[in-house]
CSV table of C-alpha atoms in Angstrom, one decimal:
chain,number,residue,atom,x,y,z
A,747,UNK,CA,4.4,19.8,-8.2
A,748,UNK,CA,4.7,16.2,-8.2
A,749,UNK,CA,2.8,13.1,-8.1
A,750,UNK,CA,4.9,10.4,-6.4
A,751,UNK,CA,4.4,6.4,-6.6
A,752,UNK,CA,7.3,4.2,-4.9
A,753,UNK,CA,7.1,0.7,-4.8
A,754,UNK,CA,8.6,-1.9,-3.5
A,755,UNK,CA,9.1,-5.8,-3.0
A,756,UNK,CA,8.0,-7.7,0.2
A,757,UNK,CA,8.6,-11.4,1.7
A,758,UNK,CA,6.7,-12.7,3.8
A,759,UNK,CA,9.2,-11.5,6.7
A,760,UNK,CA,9.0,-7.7,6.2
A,761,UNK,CA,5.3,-8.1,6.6
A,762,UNK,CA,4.4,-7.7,10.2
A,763,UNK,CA,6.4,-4.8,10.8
A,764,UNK,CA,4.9,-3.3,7.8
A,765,UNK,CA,1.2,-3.9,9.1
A,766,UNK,CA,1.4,-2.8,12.3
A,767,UNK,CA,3.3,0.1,10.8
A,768,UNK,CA,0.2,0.7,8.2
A,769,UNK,CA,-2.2,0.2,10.3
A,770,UNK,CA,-0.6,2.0,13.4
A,771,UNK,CA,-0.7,-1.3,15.9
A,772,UNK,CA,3.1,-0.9,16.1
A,773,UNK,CA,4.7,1.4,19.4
A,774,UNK,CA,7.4,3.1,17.4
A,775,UNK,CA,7.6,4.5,14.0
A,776,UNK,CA,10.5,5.2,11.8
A,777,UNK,CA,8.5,8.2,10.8
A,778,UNK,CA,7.4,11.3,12.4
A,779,UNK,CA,3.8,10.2,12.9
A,780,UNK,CA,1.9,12.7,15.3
A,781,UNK,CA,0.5,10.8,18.5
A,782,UNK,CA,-3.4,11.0,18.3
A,783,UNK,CA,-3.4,11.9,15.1
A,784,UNK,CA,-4.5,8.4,13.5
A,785,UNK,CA,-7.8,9.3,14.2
A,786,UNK,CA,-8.3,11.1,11.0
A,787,UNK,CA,-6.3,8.3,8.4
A,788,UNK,CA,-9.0,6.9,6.3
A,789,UNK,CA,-9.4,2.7,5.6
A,790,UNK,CA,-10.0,2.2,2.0
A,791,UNK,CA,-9.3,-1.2,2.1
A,792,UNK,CA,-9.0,-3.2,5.6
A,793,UNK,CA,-7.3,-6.6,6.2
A,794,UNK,CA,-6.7,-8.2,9.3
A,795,UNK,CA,-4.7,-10.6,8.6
A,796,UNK,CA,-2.7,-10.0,5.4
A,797,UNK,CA,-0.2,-13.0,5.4
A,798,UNK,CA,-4.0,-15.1,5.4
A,799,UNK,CA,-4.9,-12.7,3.0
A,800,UNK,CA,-2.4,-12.9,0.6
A,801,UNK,CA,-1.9,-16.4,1.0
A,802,UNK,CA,-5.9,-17.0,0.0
A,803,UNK,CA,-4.8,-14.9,-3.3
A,804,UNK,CA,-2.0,-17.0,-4.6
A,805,UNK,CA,-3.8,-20.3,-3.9
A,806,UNK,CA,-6.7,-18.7,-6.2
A,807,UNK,CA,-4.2,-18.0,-8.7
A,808,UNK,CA,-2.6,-21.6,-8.3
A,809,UNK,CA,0.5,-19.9,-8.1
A,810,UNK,CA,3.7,-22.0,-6.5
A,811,UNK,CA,6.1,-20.0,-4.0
A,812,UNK,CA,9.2,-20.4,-2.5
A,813,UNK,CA,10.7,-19.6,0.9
A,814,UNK,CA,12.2,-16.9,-0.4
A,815,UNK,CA,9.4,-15.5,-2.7
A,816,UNK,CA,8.4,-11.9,-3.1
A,817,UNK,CA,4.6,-12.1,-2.0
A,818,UNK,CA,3.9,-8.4,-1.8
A,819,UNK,CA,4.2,-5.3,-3.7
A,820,UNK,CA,4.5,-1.8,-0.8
A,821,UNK,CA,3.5,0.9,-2.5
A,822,UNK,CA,3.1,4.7,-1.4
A,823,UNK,CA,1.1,7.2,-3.4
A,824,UNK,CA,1.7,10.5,-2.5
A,825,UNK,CA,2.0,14.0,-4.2
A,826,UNK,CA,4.5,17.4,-3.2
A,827,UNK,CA,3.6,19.4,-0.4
A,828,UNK,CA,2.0,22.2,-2.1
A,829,UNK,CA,-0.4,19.8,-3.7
A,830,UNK,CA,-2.4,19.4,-0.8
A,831,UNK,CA,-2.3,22.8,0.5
A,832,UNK,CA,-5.7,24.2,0.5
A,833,UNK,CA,-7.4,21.3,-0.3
A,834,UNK,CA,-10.5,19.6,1.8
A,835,UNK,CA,-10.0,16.3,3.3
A,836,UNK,CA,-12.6,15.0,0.4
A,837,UNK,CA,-10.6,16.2,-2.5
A,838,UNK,CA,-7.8,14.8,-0.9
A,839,UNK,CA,-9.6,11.8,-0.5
A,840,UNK,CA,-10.7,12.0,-3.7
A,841,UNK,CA,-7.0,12.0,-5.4
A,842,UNK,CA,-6.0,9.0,-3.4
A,843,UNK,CA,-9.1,7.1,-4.3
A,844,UNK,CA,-8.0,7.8,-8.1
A,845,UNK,CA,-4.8,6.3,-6.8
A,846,UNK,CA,-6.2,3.2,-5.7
A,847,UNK,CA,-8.2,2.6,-9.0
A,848,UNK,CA,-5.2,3.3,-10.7
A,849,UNK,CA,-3.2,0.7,-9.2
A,850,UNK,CA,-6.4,-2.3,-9.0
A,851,UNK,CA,-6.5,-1.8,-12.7
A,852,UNK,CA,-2.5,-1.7,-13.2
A,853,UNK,CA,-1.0,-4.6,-10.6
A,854,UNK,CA,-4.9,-5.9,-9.2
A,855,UNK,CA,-5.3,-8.1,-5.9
A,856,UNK,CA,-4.9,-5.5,-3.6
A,857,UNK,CA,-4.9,-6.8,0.2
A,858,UNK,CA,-5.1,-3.3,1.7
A,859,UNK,CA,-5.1,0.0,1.2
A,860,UNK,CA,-5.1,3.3,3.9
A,861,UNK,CA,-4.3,6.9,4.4
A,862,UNK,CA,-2.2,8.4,6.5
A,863,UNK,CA,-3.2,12.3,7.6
A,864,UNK,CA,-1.3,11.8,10.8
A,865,UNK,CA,2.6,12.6,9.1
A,866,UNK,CA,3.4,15.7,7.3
A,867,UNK,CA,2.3,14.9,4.1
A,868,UNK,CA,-1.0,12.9,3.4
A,869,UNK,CA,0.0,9.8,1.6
A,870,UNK,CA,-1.7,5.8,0.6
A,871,UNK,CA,-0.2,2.9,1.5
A,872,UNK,CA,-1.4,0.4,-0.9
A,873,UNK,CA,-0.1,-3.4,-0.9
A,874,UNK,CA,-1.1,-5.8,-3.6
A,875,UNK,CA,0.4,-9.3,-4.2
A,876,UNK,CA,2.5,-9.5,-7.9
A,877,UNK,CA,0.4,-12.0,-9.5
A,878,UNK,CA,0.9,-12.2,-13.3
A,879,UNK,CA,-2.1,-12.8,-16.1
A,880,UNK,CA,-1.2,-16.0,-16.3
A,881,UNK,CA,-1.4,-16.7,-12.6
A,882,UNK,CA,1.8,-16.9,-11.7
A,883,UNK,CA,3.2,-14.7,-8.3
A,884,UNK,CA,6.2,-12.8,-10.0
A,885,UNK,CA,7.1,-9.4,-9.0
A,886,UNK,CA,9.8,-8.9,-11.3
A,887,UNK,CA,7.2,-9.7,-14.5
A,888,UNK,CA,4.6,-7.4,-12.5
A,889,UNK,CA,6.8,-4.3,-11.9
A,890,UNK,CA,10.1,-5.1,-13.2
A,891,UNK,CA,13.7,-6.2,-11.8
């Protein structure tokens, strides 16, 4: 069994698709979500608005941008198959809360956070906006090139 983290770098134009996507708004899915089933995903961590809400993050920081600037990290936690095979919905839970802590103490500023039961295998999608210790936005100082 594994545990699986992927993450990725976002501009500001990936991020609509990716919202409505997250927080099932959009009408088709790359995916093989199961109509109906969004019922049971679970909100850890709700935004509305994330451009707003990122935005209101790098202004705290006093961080500069560019048009082209990487203002979000996409990240999935996740686990094999067989992990989550006779477990409840709490443990589960549980597990992806860990998640979560992990990554507000690793990469902090977190925007959102929510998980999906309605595809195969249970998952979080976690996005978080690359800000550095020093309060500059820099993904490739935050999670590498």
């Amino acid at each position: 069994m594994y545990c699986i983290m992927r993450t990725e770098k976002r501009k500001r134009t990936d991020l609509s698709g990716i919202q409505k996507e997250n927080t099932r708004t959009a009408t088709e899915y790359n995916n093989r979500v199961e109509p109906g089933m969004d019922i049971l995903n679970v909100d850890l961590l709700h935004s509305n608005n994330w451009m707003q809400d990122i935005q209101q993050e790098i202004d705290k920081a006093g961080a500069r941008t560019r048009s082209n600037s990487v203002v979000a990290l996409d990240t999935i936690y996740t686990a094999s198959p067989q992990f989550f095979q006779g477990r409840t919905n709490e443990e589960n839970d549980q597990f992806f809360r860990d998640c979560l802590q992990f990554h507000q103490r690793k990469f902090g500023h977190i925007i959102s956070a929510v998980i999906h039961y309605d595809e195969t295998t249970p998952h979080l999608h976690v996005v978080s906006v690359p800000l550095t210790r020093d309060g500059r936005l820099s993904a490739r100082d935050v999670i590498g090139n």
